[in-house]
C-alpha cells in the first residue's frame, strides 16, 4: 500500500514537472516569436515609408521634367524656345546646388540623433516645398518674382530631399538580412522609378486629354499639389518607427564609451562629419566616383530623353511619353532582379558590368534614337533602361555597406548628393547645351561615355562588402 502511494506521488510530481516544463517552453517560445513578429512589422513599416517618401520626391522631379515645356511658358516667357528651355532646366540644375549641404546636414543629423527623426522632419520640408510650387502665380501675374520663387522652392526641395534617398536606403539596409540586403535596398530605386512612372503616366494622360490652354493654366499644378497630403502620411508613419537594431547598438556603445571618457573625447566620438573626412576620405572619394554614372544615367535616360525625343529628334510628345512609360515598367521589374543578382555575385561585379555596358552601347543607342522610329527607339530605350538598372539596383546597397554605422548616413548622403549636384541635376542642361554648342544631336552620348569611364575607374578601386554584418564595418 505504501509502495503504491509512493509510486502515485512520483507520477504526480513527474506530471507536474512535465506540465511546468511545457508551460516554460511555451512562454519562452512566445517571448521568442513576439520580438520577431514585431521586427517583421517594423521592417514592413520602414519599407513602406521609404517607398512612399522616395515616390513623392521623384514624382515631383518627373512632373518638373515632363512638364518642362509648359513650365517654360508659365515662368519664362521668351521669344526663343531654346532659351526658355535652358532657363527651365537651369532652375532644375540650381535646385541641386544645396543638395551636398543638405546631405551633410541630414546625414549628420541622422548619424547623431537617429535615422527616423531625420527622415520624419525632412519629408515635411520636401513635400511642403513641392506643394507650394503648385500654388505659385505665373510670370504674367507677378513678373520676375515668379521664377525667383520657383527657384527658391526648388532649392528648399533639393535641400530637404538630399537626405531622403540615402536615409531611406540606410534605414532599410540596416534592418535587412545580410544575404538579402541587395534586394531590400533595391526597393529604394524602384520607388523612384514608380514615382517617375506615375509622373510620366499622368503627363501622358493630361497631355492627350487637356487643351494646351488648360494645361498651361492649371493642369501642370496638379502633380505638385498632390505632394502635400502624401507628405503628411509619410511623416505620421515615420514618427511611429523605431531606429534600426544596428544603430541602437552603436549608440549604446557610444553611450558606454562616453560615460567612461572625458567630455572632449565624448564629443569627438559623436562627430560624424569629422570622422567621415578624417578617417574615411578614400571611401568617400571612391563612392563619389561610383555615383557619377548613376547621376548622369538616371537623369538622362529616365527624365531627359522624353524632352530630347520631342524637341531634338522630332518625335510626337505622346509617342515619347509612351515609350518612357513602357521603359519605366521594365525598370521597376528589373531593378529588383539586379538587387538579387548583386546578393548572389557581389556589388562590385554588377556595377563594373554597368559601366562597361554604358561605354559600349551609348553612342550606337543615340544614333538609333535619332531615327525617330517608334519601335527602334523603344527597343534602344529598353536596352539603356536595362543597363541602368544594373547600376541603380546595386548602388544603394553598395553605398550602405561602404561606411560604418557611425557615419553611414552622412557618407552615403554626401557622396550620392555631391555626384547628383555636379552631374545629375545638370544632365538635362548640359545635354541641351552640348547639342546647341556642337550642332550634334549625339553629343550627350559622348558625355555619358566619359562619365561611365570615370565610374569604371572608381569601381575597380573599390572593395566588395556584400554579405557583411553592417555592425562590423
CSV table of C-alpha atoms in Angstrom, one decimal:
chain,number,residue,atom,x,y,z
A,1,UNK,CA,0.0,0.0,0.0
A,2,UNK,CA,2.8,2.3,1.0
A,3,UNK,CA,4.6,1.5,-2.3
A,4,UNK,CA,1.5,2.3,-4.3
A,5,UNK,CA,1.2,5.7,-2.6
A,6,UNK,CA,4.9,6.4,-3.2
A,7,UNK,CA,4.6,5.5,-7.0
A,8,UNK,CA,1.5,7.6,-7.2
A,9,UNK,CA,3.3,10.6,-5.7
A,10,UNK,CA,6.2,10.1,-8.0
A,11,UNK,CA,3.9,10.1,-11.0
A,12,UNK,CA,2.1,13.2,-9.9
A,13,UNK,CA,5.3,15.0,-9.3
A,14,UNK,CA,6.6,13.9,-12.7
A,15,UNK,CA,3.4,15.1,-14.4
A,16,UNK,CA,3.6,18.4,-12.6
A,17,UNK,CA,7.2,18.8,-13.7
A,18,UNK,CA,6.3,18.0,-17.3
A,19,UNK,CA,3.5,20.5,-17.3
A,20,UNK,CA,5.7,23.1,-15.8
A,21,UNK,CA,8.3,22.4,-18.5
A,22,UNK,CA,5.8,22.7,-21.2
A,23,UNK,CA,4.5,26.0,-19.8
A,24,UNK,CA,8.0,27.3,-19.5
A,25,UNK,CA,8.8,26.3,-23.1
A,26,UNK,CA,5.5,27.9,-24.3
A,27,UNK,CA,6.4,31.2,-22.5
A,28,UNK,CA,9.9,31.1,-24.0
A,29,UNK,CA,8.5,30.4,-27.4
A,30,UNK,CA,6.1,33.3,-27.1
A,31,UNK,CA,8.9,35.6,-25.9
A,32,UNK,CA,10.9,34.5,-28.9
A,33,UNK,CA,8.2,34.8,-31.5
A,34,UNK,CA,6.9,38.2,-30.3
A,35,UNK,CA,10.1,40.2,-31.0
A,36,UNK,CA,10.5,38.5,-34.4
A,37,UNK,CA,6.9,39.4,-35.3
A,38,UNK,CA,7.5,43.0,-34.1
A,39,UNK,CA,10.7,43.1,-36.1
A,40,UNK,CA,8.9,41.9,-39.3
A,41,UNK,CA,6.2,44.5,-38.8
A,42,UNK,CA,8.8,47.2,-38.3
A,43,UNK,CA,10.6,46.2,-41.4
A,44,UNK,CA,7.3,46.5,-43.4
A,45,UNK,CA,6.7,49.9,-42.0
A,46,UNK,CA,10.2,51.0,-42.8
A,47,UNK,CA,9.9,49.7,-46.3
A,48,UNK,CA,6.5,51.4,-46.9
A,49,UNK,CA,7.6,54.7,-45.5
A,50,UNK,CA,10.9,54.5,-47.5
A,51,UNK,CA,9.0,53.7,-50.7
A,52,UNK,CA,6.4,56.5,-50.3
A,53,UNK,CA,9.0,59.1,-49.3
A,54,UNK,CA,11.1,58.5,-52.4
A,55,UNK,CA,7.9,58.2,-54.5
A,56,UNK,CA,7.0,61.8,-53.6
A,57,UNK,CA,10.4,63.1,-54.3
A,58,UNK,CA,10.7,61.5,-57.8
A,59,UNK,CA,7.1,62.1,-58.7
A,60,UNK,CA,7.9,65.8,-58.2
A,61,UNK,CA,11.1,65.6,-60.3
A,62,UNK,CA,9.3,63.7,-63.0
A,63,UNK,CA,6.5,66.2,-63.1
A,64,UNK,CA,9.0,69.1,-63.5
A,65,UNK,CA,10.8,67.3,-66.3
A,66,UNK,CA,7.8,66.0,-68.2
A,67,UNK,CA,6.0,69.4,-67.9
A,68,UNK,CA,9.2,71.3,-68.6
A,69,UNK,CA,7.8,72.8,-71.9
A,70,UNK,CA,4.7,74.1,-70.1
A,71,UNK,CA,6.7,75.4,-67.1
A,72,UNK,CA,8.9,77.3,-69.5
A,73,UNK,CA,5.8,79.1,-70.9
A,74,UNK,CA,4.4,79.9,-67.4
A,75,UNK,CA,7.6,81.2,-65.8
A,76,UNK,CA,10.0,82.0,-68.6
A,77,UNK,CA,8.1,83.7,-71.5
A,78,UNK,CA,10.7,84.3,-74.2
A,79,UNK,CA,10.9,84.8,-77.9
A,80,UNK,CA,13.3,81.8,-78.1
A,81,UNK,CA,12.1,78.3,-77.2
A,82,UNK,CA,15.7,77.1,-76.6
A,83,UNK,CA,16.4,80.0,-74.2
A,84,UNK,CA,13.2,79.3,-72.3
A,85,UNK,CA,14.0,75.6,-72.0
A,86,UNK,CA,17.6,76.4,-70.9
A,87,UNK,CA,16.2,78.6,-68.2
A,88,UNK,CA,13.8,75.9,-67.1
A,89,UNK,CA,16.5,73.3,-66.9
A,90,UNK,CA,18.8,75.9,-65.3
A,91,UNK,CA,16.3,76.1,-62.4
A,92,UNK,CA,16.2,72.3,-62.3
A,93,UNK,CA,20.1,72.3,-62.1
A,94,UNK,CA,20.3,75.1,-59.5
A,95,UNK,CA,17.9,73.2,-57.2
A,96,UNK,CA,20.7,70.7,-56.8
A,97,UNK,CA,23.3,73.2,-55.5
A,98,UNK,CA,22.0,72.8,-51.9
A,99,UNK,CA,22.0,69.0,-52.1
A,100,UNK,CA,25.5,68.4,-50.8
A,101,UNK,CA,24.9,70.9,-48.0
A,102,UNK,CA,21.6,69.3,-47.2
A,103,UNK,CA,23.3,65.9,-47.3
A,104,UNK,CA,25.8,66.9,-44.7
A,105,UNK,CA,23.0,68.4,-42.6
A,106,UNK,CA,20.6,65.5,-42.7
A,107,UNK,CA,23.4,62.9,-42.7
A,108,UNK,CA,25.0,64.4,-39.6
A,109,UNK,CA,21.5,64.7,-38.0
A,110,UNK,CA,20.7,61.1,-38.8
A,111,UNK,CA,24.0,59.7,-37.6
A,112,UNK,CA,23.9,61.7,-34.3
A,113,UNK,CA,20.2,61.7,-33.5
A,114,UNK,CA,18.7,58.8,-35.4
A,115,UNK,CA,17.6,57.8,-38.8
A,116,UNK,CA,13.8,58.1,-38.2
A,117,UNK,CA,14.0,61.6,-36.8
A,118,UNK,CA,15.9,63.0,-39.8
A,119,UNK,CA,13.5,61.3,-42.2
A,120,UNK,CA,10.4,62.4,-40.4
A,121,UNK,CA,11.4,66.1,-40.5
A,122,UNK,CA,12.9,66.2,-44.0
A,123,UNK,CA,9.8,64.8,-45.6
A,124,UNK,CA,7.7,67.8,-44.3
A,125,UNK,CA,10.1,70.3,-45.9
A,126,UNK,CA,10.4,68.4,-49.1
A,127,UNK,CA,6.7,67.8,-49.7
A,128,UNK,CA,5.8,71.3,-48.4
A,129,UNK,CA,8.0,72.9,-51.0
A,130,UNK,CA,6.6,70.8,-53.8
A,131,UNK,CA,3.0,71.7,-52.7
A,132,UNK,CA,3.8,75.4,-52.7
A,133,UNK,CA,5.2,75.2,-56.3
A,134,UNK,CA,1.8,74.1,-57.4
A,135,UNK,CA,0.4,77.3,-55.8
A,136,UNK,CA,2.8,79.8,-57.4
A,137,UNK,CA,1.4,82.6,-59.6
A,138,UNK,CA,2.7,82.9,-63.1
A,139,UNK,CA,5.2,85.3,-64.7
A,140,UNK,CA,2.2,87.1,-66.2
A,141,UNK,CA,0.8,87.8,-62.8
A,142,UNK,CA,3.8,88.9,-60.7
A,143,UNK,CA,6.6,89.2,-63.2
A,144,UNK,CA,10.2,88.3,-62.3
A,145,UNK,CA,9.1,87.3,-58.8
A,146,UNK,CA,7.5,84.1,-60.2
A,147,UNK,CA,10.7,82.4,-61.5
A,148,UNK,CA,12.6,83.7,-58.4
A,149,UNK,CA,10.0,82.0,-56.1
A,150,UNK,CA,10.2,78.9,-58.3
A,151,UNK,CA,13.9,78.7,-57.8
A,152,UNK,CA,13.7,79.3,-54.1
A,153,UNK,CA,11.2,76.5,-53.6
A,154,UNK,CA,13.2,74.2,-55.8
A,155,UNK,CA,16.2,74.8,-53.7
A,156,UNK,CA,14.3,74.1,-50.5
A,157,UNK,CA,13.0,71.0,-52.0
A,158,UNK,CA,16.5,70.0,-53.1
A,159,UNK,CA,17.9,70.7,-49.6
A,160,UNK,CA,15.3,68.6,-48.0
A,161,UNK,CA,15.3,65.8,-50.5
A,162,UNK,CA,19.0,65.3,-50.2
A,163,UNK,CA,18.6,63.1,-47.1
A,164,UNK,CA,15.6,61.1,-48.4
A,165,UNK,CA,17.2,58.6,-50.8
A,166,UNK,CA,20.3,58.0,-48.7
A,167,UNK,CA,18.4,58.0,-45.4
A,168,UNK,CA,15.7,55.6,-46.6
A,169,UNK,CA,18.3,53.2,-48.1
A,170,UNK,CA,20.4,53.3,-44.9
A,171,UNK,CA,17.4,52.8,-42.7
A,172,UNK,CA,16.2,49.8,-44.7
A,173,UNK,CA,19.6,48.3,-45.3
A,174,UNK,CA,20.3,48.3,-41.5
A,175,UNK,CA,17.1,46.3,-41.0
A,176,UNK,CA,17.6,43.9,-43.9
A,177,UNK,CA,19.2,40.4,-43.6
A,178,UNK,CA,22.8,40.5,-44.8
A,179,UNK,CA,22.1,37.9,-47.6
A,180,UNK,CA,19.1,39.8,-48.9
A,181,UNK,CA,20.3,43.4,-48.5
A,182,UNK,CA,20.6,44.0,-52.2
A,183,UNK,CA,17.0,43.1,-53.0
A,184,UNK,CA,15.8,45.0,-49.9
A,185,UNK,CA,17.7,48.2,-50.8
A,186,UNK,CA,16.6,47.9,-54.5
A,187,UNK,CA,13.2,49.0,-53.2
A,188,UNK,CA,14.6,52.5,-53.0
A,189,UNK,CA,15.5,52.9,-56.7
A,190,UNK,CA,12.2,51.0,-57.6
A,191,UNK,CA,10.2,53.6,-55.7
A,192,UNK,CA,12.0,56.4,-57.6
A,193,UNK,CA,11.1,54.7,-60.9
A,194,UNK,CA,7.5,54.2,-59.8
A,195,UNK,CA,7.4,58.0,-59.0
A,196,UNK,CA,8.7,58.7,-62.5
A,197,UNK,CA,6.2,56.2,-63.9
A,198,UNK,CA,3.3,57.9,-62.2
A,199,UNK,CA,4.6,61.3,-63.4
A,200,UNK,CA,5.0,60.0,-66.9
A,201,UNK,CA,1.6,58.4,-67.0
A,202,UNK,CA,-0.1,61.5,-65.6
A,203,UNK,CA,1.7,63.7,-68.1
A,204,UNK,CA,0.7,61.4,-71.0
A,205,UNK,CA,-3.0,61.4,-69.9
A,206,UNK,CA,-3.1,65.1,-69.3
A,207,UNK,CA,-1.3,66.0,-72.5
A,208,UNK,CA,-3.8,63.9,-74.5
A,209,UNK,CA,-6.9,64.9,-72.7
A,210,UNK,CA,-6.4,68.6,-71.9
A,211,UNK,CA,-6.1,71.5,-74.2
A,212,UNK,CA,-2.8,73.4,-74.3
A,213,UNK,CA,-4.5,76.4,-72.6
A,214,UNK,CA,-5.9,74.3,-69.8
A,215,UNK,CA,-2.5,72.5,-69.3
A,216,UNK,CA,-0.8,75.9,-69.1
A,217,UNK,CA,-3.4,77.5,-66.8
A,218,UNK,CA,-3.9,74.8,-64.2
A,219,UNK,CA,-3.1,71.3,-65.4
A,220,UNK,CA,0.6,71.3,-64.6
A,221,UNK,CA,-0.1,72.3,-61.0
A,222,UNK,CA,-1.9,69.1,-60.0
A,223,UNK,CA,1.2,66.8,-59.6
A,224,UNK,CA,2.8,69.3,-57.2
A,225,UNK,CA,-0.3,69.8,-55.1
A,226,UNK,CA,-0.5,66.1,-54.5
A,227,UNK,CA,2.7,66.2,-52.6
A,228,UNK,CA,1.1,67.9,-49.6
A,229,UNK,CA,-1.2,65.2,-48.3
A,230,UNK,CA,1.2,62.4,-49.2
A,231,UNK,CA,3.9,64.0,-47.2
A,232,UNK,CA,1.7,64.2,-44.1
A,233,UNK,CA,1.0,60.4,-44.4
A,234,UNK,CA,4.7,59.6,-44.6
A,235,UNK,CA,5.5,61.9,-41.7
A,236,UNK,CA,2.9,60.2,-39.5
A,237,UNK,CA,4.3,56.7,-40.3
A,238,UNK,CA,7.9,57.7,-39.6
A,239,UNK,CA,7.1,59.1,-36.2
A,240,UNK,CA,5.9,55.6,-35.2
A,241,UNK,CA,9.0,53.8,-36.3
A,242,UNK,CA,12.0,52.7,-34.2
A,243,UNK,CA,15.6,53.1,-35.2
A,244,UNK,CA,17.3,50.0,-36.5
A,245,UNK,CA,19.0,47.5,-34.1
A,246,UNK,CA,22.3,48.2,-35.8
A,247,UNK,CA,22.0,51.9,-35.0
A,248,UNK,CA,20.7,51.2,-31.5
A,249,UNK,CA,23.7,49.0,-30.7
A,250,UNK,CA,26.1,51.7,-32.0
A,251,UNK,CA,24.5,54.4,-29.9
A,252,UNK,CA,24.6,52.2,-26.8
A,253,UNK,CA,28.3,51.5,-27.3
A,254,UNK,CA,28.9,55.2,-27.7
A,255,UNK,CA,27.0,56.0,-24.5
A,256,UNK,CA,29.0,53.4,-22.6
A,257,UNK,CA,32.2,54.9,-24.0
A,258,UNK,CA,31.2,58.5,-23.2
A,259,UNK,CA,30.3,57.5,-19.6
A,260,UNK,CA,34.0,56.5,-19.1
A,261,UNK,CA,35.6,59.2,-21.2
A,262,UNK,CA,36.2,62.9,-20.9
A,263,UNK,CA,33.7,65.4,-22.4
A,264,UNK,CA,36.2,66.2,-25.2
A,265,UNK,CA,36.6,62.6,-26.3
A,266,UNK,CA,32.8,62.1,-25.9
A,267,UNK,CA,32.1,65.0,-28.3
A,268,UNK,CA,34.7,63.6,-30.8
A,269,UNK,CA,33.1,60.2,-30.7
A,270,UNK,CA,29.8,61.8,-31.8
A,271,UNK,CA,31.1,64.0,-34.6
A,272,UNK,CA,30.1,62.1,-37.9
A,273,UNK,CA,31.4,64.9,-40.2
A,274,UNK,CA,34.8,65.0,-38.5
A,275,UNK,CA,35.1,61.2,-38.5
A,276,UNK,CA,34.0,60.9,-42.2
A,277,UNK,CA,36.5,63.3,-43.6
A,278,UNK,CA,39.3,62.3,-41.3
A,279,UNK,CA,39.0,58.5,-41.3
A,280,UNK,CA,37.0,57.6,-44.4
A,281,UNK,CA,38.0,60.1,-47.1
A,282,UNK,CA,39.3,57.5,-49.5
A,283,UNK,CA,36.0,55.5,-49.3
A,284,UNK,CA,34.1,58.8,-49.7
A,285,UNK,CA,36.1,59.7,-52.9
A,286,UNK,CA,35.5,56.2,-54.4
A,287,UNK,CA,31.8,56.3,-53.6
A,288,UNK,CA,31.5,59.7,-55.3
A,289,UNK,CA,33.1,58.3,-58.4
A,290,UNK,CA,30.8,55.3,-58.3
A,291,UNK,CA,27.8,57.7,-58.1
A,292,UNK,CA,28.5,59.9,-61.1
A,293,UNK,CA,27.3,57.3,-63.6
A,294,UNK,CA,24.1,56.8,-61.6
A,295,UNK,CA,23.5,60.6,-61.6
A,296,UNK,CA,24.0,61.2,-65.3
A,297,UNK,CA,22.5,57.9,-66.4
A,298,UNK,CA,19.3,58.2,-64.3
A,299,UNK,CA,18.5,61.8,-65.2
A,300,UNK,CA,19.4,61.3,-68.9
A,301,UNK,CA,17.7,58.0,-69.6
A,302,UNK,CA,14.6,58.5,-67.4
A,303,UNK,CA,13.9,62.2,-67.3
A,304,UNK,CA,15.7,63.9,-70.2
A,305,UNK,CA,15.1,61.5,-73.1
A,306,UNK,CA,11.3,62.3,-73.4
A,307,UNK,CA,12.3,66.0,-74.0
A,308,UNK,CA,15.2,65.0,-76.2
A,309,UNK,CA,12.9,62.8,-78.4
A,310,UNK,CA,10.3,65.5,-78.8
A,311,UNK,CA,12.4,68.7,-79.1
A,312,UNK,CA,15.6,67.4,-80.8
A,313,UNK,CA,14.6,64.3,-82.7
A,314,UNK,CA,11.2,65.5,-83.6
A,315,UNK,CA,9.0,62.6,-82.3
A,316,UNK,CA,5.5,63.4,-81.2
A,317,UNK,CA,5.3,64.2,-77.5
A,318,UNK,CA,2.7,61.5,-76.9
A,319,UNK,CA,4.9,58.8,-78.5
A,320,UNK,CA,8.0,59.8,-76.5
A,321,UNK,CA,5.9,59.8,-73.3
A,322,UNK,CA,4.5,56.3,-74.1
A,323,UNK,CA,8.0,54.9,-74.7
A,324,UNK,CA,9.2,56.3,-71.4
A,325,UNK,CA,6.2,54.8,-69.6
A,326,UNK,CA,6.9,51.3,-71.0
A,327,UNK,CA,10.6,51.7,-70.1
A,328,UNK,CA,9.8,52.6,-66.5
A,329,UNK,CA,7.6,49.5,-66.1
A,330,UNK,CA,10.6,47.4,-67.3
A,331,UNK,CA,12.9,49.3,-64.9
A,332,UNK,CA,10.8,48.5,-61.9
A,333,UNK,CA,10.7,44.8,-62.8
A,334,UNK,CA,14.4,44.6,-63.5
A,335,UNK,CA,15.7,46.7,-60.6
A,336,UNK,CA,14.7,44.0,-58.1
A,337,UNK,CA,16.3,41.4,-60.2
A,338,UNK,CA,19.6,43.3,-60.2
A,339,UNK,CA,19.4,43.7,-56.5
A,340,UNK,CA,19.0,39.9,-56.2
A,341,UNK,CA,21.9,39.3,-58.6
A,342,UNK,CA,24.1,41.6,-56.6
A,343,UNK,CA,23.3,39.4,-53.5
A,344,UNK,CA,24.5,36.4,-55.4
A,345,UNK,CA,27.6,37.7,-57.2
A,346,UNK,CA,28.5,40.9,-55.3
A,347,UNK,CA,28.0,44.6,-55.8
A,348,UNK,CA,31.4,45.3,-57.5
A,349,UNK,CA,31.0,42.9,-60.4
A,350,UNK,CA,27.5,44.2,-61.2
A,351,UNK,CA,28.5,47.8,-61.0
A,352,UNK,CA,31.6,47.3,-63.2
A,353,UNK,CA,29.4,45.5,-65.8
A,354,UNK,CA,27.0,48.5,-65.9
A,355,UNK,CA,30.0,50.9,-66.5
A,356,UNK,CA,31.3,48.7,-69.4
A,357,UNK,CA,27.8,48.4,-70.9
A,358,UNK,CA,27.3,52.2,-70.9
A,359,UNK,CA,30.7,52.8,-72.5
A,360,UNK,CA,30.0,50.3,-75.3
A,361,UNK,CA,26.3,51.0,-76.0
A,362,UNK,CA,25.5,54.7,-75.5
A,363,UNK,CA,26.7,56.2,-78.8
A,364,UNK,CA,25.1,53.5,-81.0
A,365,UNK,CA,21.9,53.9,-78.9
A,366,UNK,CA,21.8,57.6,-79.6
A,367,UNK,CA,22.3,57.1,-83.3
A,368,UNK,CA,19.3,54.8,-83.4
A,369,UNK,CA,17.2,57.3,-81.3
A,370,UNK,CA,17.8,59.8,-84.0
A,371,UNK,CA,15.8,57.7,-86.5
A,372,UNK,CA,12.7,58.8,-84.7
A,373,UNK,CA,11.0,55.5,-85.5
A,374,UNK,CA,8.8,54.2,-82.7
A,375,UNK,CA,9.9,50.6,-82.5
A,376,UNK,CA,13.7,51.1,-82.9
A,377,UNK,CA,13.6,53.9,-80.3
A,378,UNK,CA,11.6,51.8,-77.9
A,379,UNK,CA,14.0,48.8,-78.2
A,380,UNK,CA,17.0,51.1,-77.7
A,381,UNK,CA,15.5,52.8,-74.7
A,382,UNK,CA,14.6,49.4,-73.2
A,383,UNK,CA,18.2,48.3,-73.6
A,384,UNK,CA,19.5,51.5,-72.0
A,385,UNK,CA,17.0,51.2,-69.2
A,386,UNK,CA,18.0,47.6,-68.5
A,387,UNK,CA,21.7,48.7,-68.3
A,388,UNK,CA,20.7,51.5,-65.9
A,389,UNK,CA,19.0,49.0,-63.6
A,390,UNK,CA,22.3,47.1,-63.1
A,391,UNK,CA,23.7,50.3,-61.6
A,392,UNK,CA,20.7,51.6,-59.8
A,393,UNK,CA,19.6,48.3,-58.4
A,394,UNK,CA,23.0,47.8,-56.8
A,395,UNK,CA,24.3,51.2,-55.8
A,396,UNK,CA,22.1,51.8,-52.7
A,397,UNK,CA,23.2,48.5,-51.1
A,398,UNK,CA,26.8,49.2,-52.2
A,399,UNK,CA,26.9,52.6,-50.5
A,400,UNK,CA,25.1,51.3,-47.4
A,401,UNK,CA,27.8,48.7,-47.0
A,402,UNK,CA,30.7,51.1,-47.7
A,403,UNK,CA,30.6,53.1,-44.5
A,404,UNK,CA,30.5,52.2,-40.8
A,405,UNK,CA,27.3,52.8,-38.8
A,406,UNK,CA,28.6,56.0,-37.1
A,407,UNK,CA,29.0,57.8,-40.5
A,408,UNK,CA,26.8,55.6,-42.8
A,409,UNK,CA,24.0,58.1,-43.4
A,410,UNK,CA,26.5,61.1,-43.8
A,411,UNK,CA,28.9,59.2,-46.1
A,412,UNK,CA,26.1,57.8,-48.3
A,413,UNK,CA,24.2,61.1,-48.5
A,414,UNK,CA,27.2,63.3,-49.2
A,415,UNK,CA,28.8,61.1,-51.9
A,416,UNK,CA,25.4,60.5,-53.6
A,417,UNK,CA,24.2,64.1,-53.5
A,418,UNK,CA,27.5,65.7,-54.5
A,419,UNK,CA,27.6,63.5,-57.6
A,420,UNK,CA,23.9,64.4,-58.3
A,421,UNK,CA,24.6,68.1,-57.7
A,422,UNK,CA,27.5,68.2,-60.1
A,423,UNK,CA,26.5,65.6,-62.7
A,424,UNK,CA,22.8,64.6,-62.2
A,425,UNK,CA,20.9,67.9,-61.8
A,426,UNK,CA,23.0,69.4,-64.6
A,427,UNK,CA,22.5,66.5,-67.0
A,428,UNK,CA,19.5,67.9,-68.9
A,429,UNK,CA,21.0,71.4,-69.1
A,430,UNK,CA,24.4,70.1,-70.3
A,431,UNK,CA,22.8,67.8,-72.8
A,432,UNK,CA,20.7,70.7,-74.2
A,433,UNK,CA,23.8,73.0,-74.3
A,434,UNK,CA,26.0,70.4,-75.9
A,435,UNK,CA,23.6,69.9,-78.8
A,436,UNK,CA,23.2,73.7,-79.1
A,437,UNK,CA,27.0,74.3,-79.0
A,438,UNK,CA,28.2,71.5,-81.2
A,439,UNK,CA,25.2,71.1,-83.5
A,440,UNK,CA,25.4,67.3,-83.0
A,441,UNK,CA,22.4,65.5,-81.7
A,442,UNK,CA,24.5,62.7,-80.3
A,443,UNK,CA,26.8,65.0,-78.2
A,444,UNK,CA,25.1,63.9,-74.9
A,445,UNK,CA,26.1,60.3,-75.7
A,446,UNK,CA,29.8,61.1,-75.6
A,447,UNK,CA,29.3,62.9,-72.3
A,448,UNK,CA,27.7,59.8,-70.8
A,449,UNK,CA,30.6,57.6,-72.1
A,450,UNK,CA,33.1,59.9,-70.4
A,451,UNK,CA,31.2,59.8,-67.1
A,452,UNK,CA,30.9,56.0,-67.3
A,453,UNK,CA,34.7,55.7,-67.7
A,454,UNK,CA,35.2,57.8,-64.5
A,455,UNK,CA,32.8,55.5,-62.7
A,456,UNK,CA,34.6,52.4,-64.0
A,457,UNK,CA,37.9,53.5,-62.5
A,458,UNK,CA,36.2,54.2,-59.2
A,459,UNK,CA,34.6,50.7,-59.1
A,460,UNK,CA,37.9,49.0,-60.0
A,461,UNK,CA,39.5,50.7,-56.9
A,462,UNK,CA,36.6,49.8,-54.6
A,463,UNK,CA,36.2,46.9,-52.2
A,464,UNK,CA,33.5,44.2,-52.0
A,465,UNK,CA,31.4,44.4,-48.8
A,466,UNK,CA,28.4,42.3,-49.7
A,467,UNK,CA,27.1,39.9,-47.0
A,468,UNK,CA,29.0,41.6,-44.2
A,469,UNK,CA,27.3,42.4,-40.9
A,470,UNK,CA,26.7,46.2,-41.0
A,471,UNK,CA,27.5,46.4,-37.3
A,472,UNK,CA,31.0,45.1,-38.0
A,473,UNK,CA,32.0,47.6,-40.8
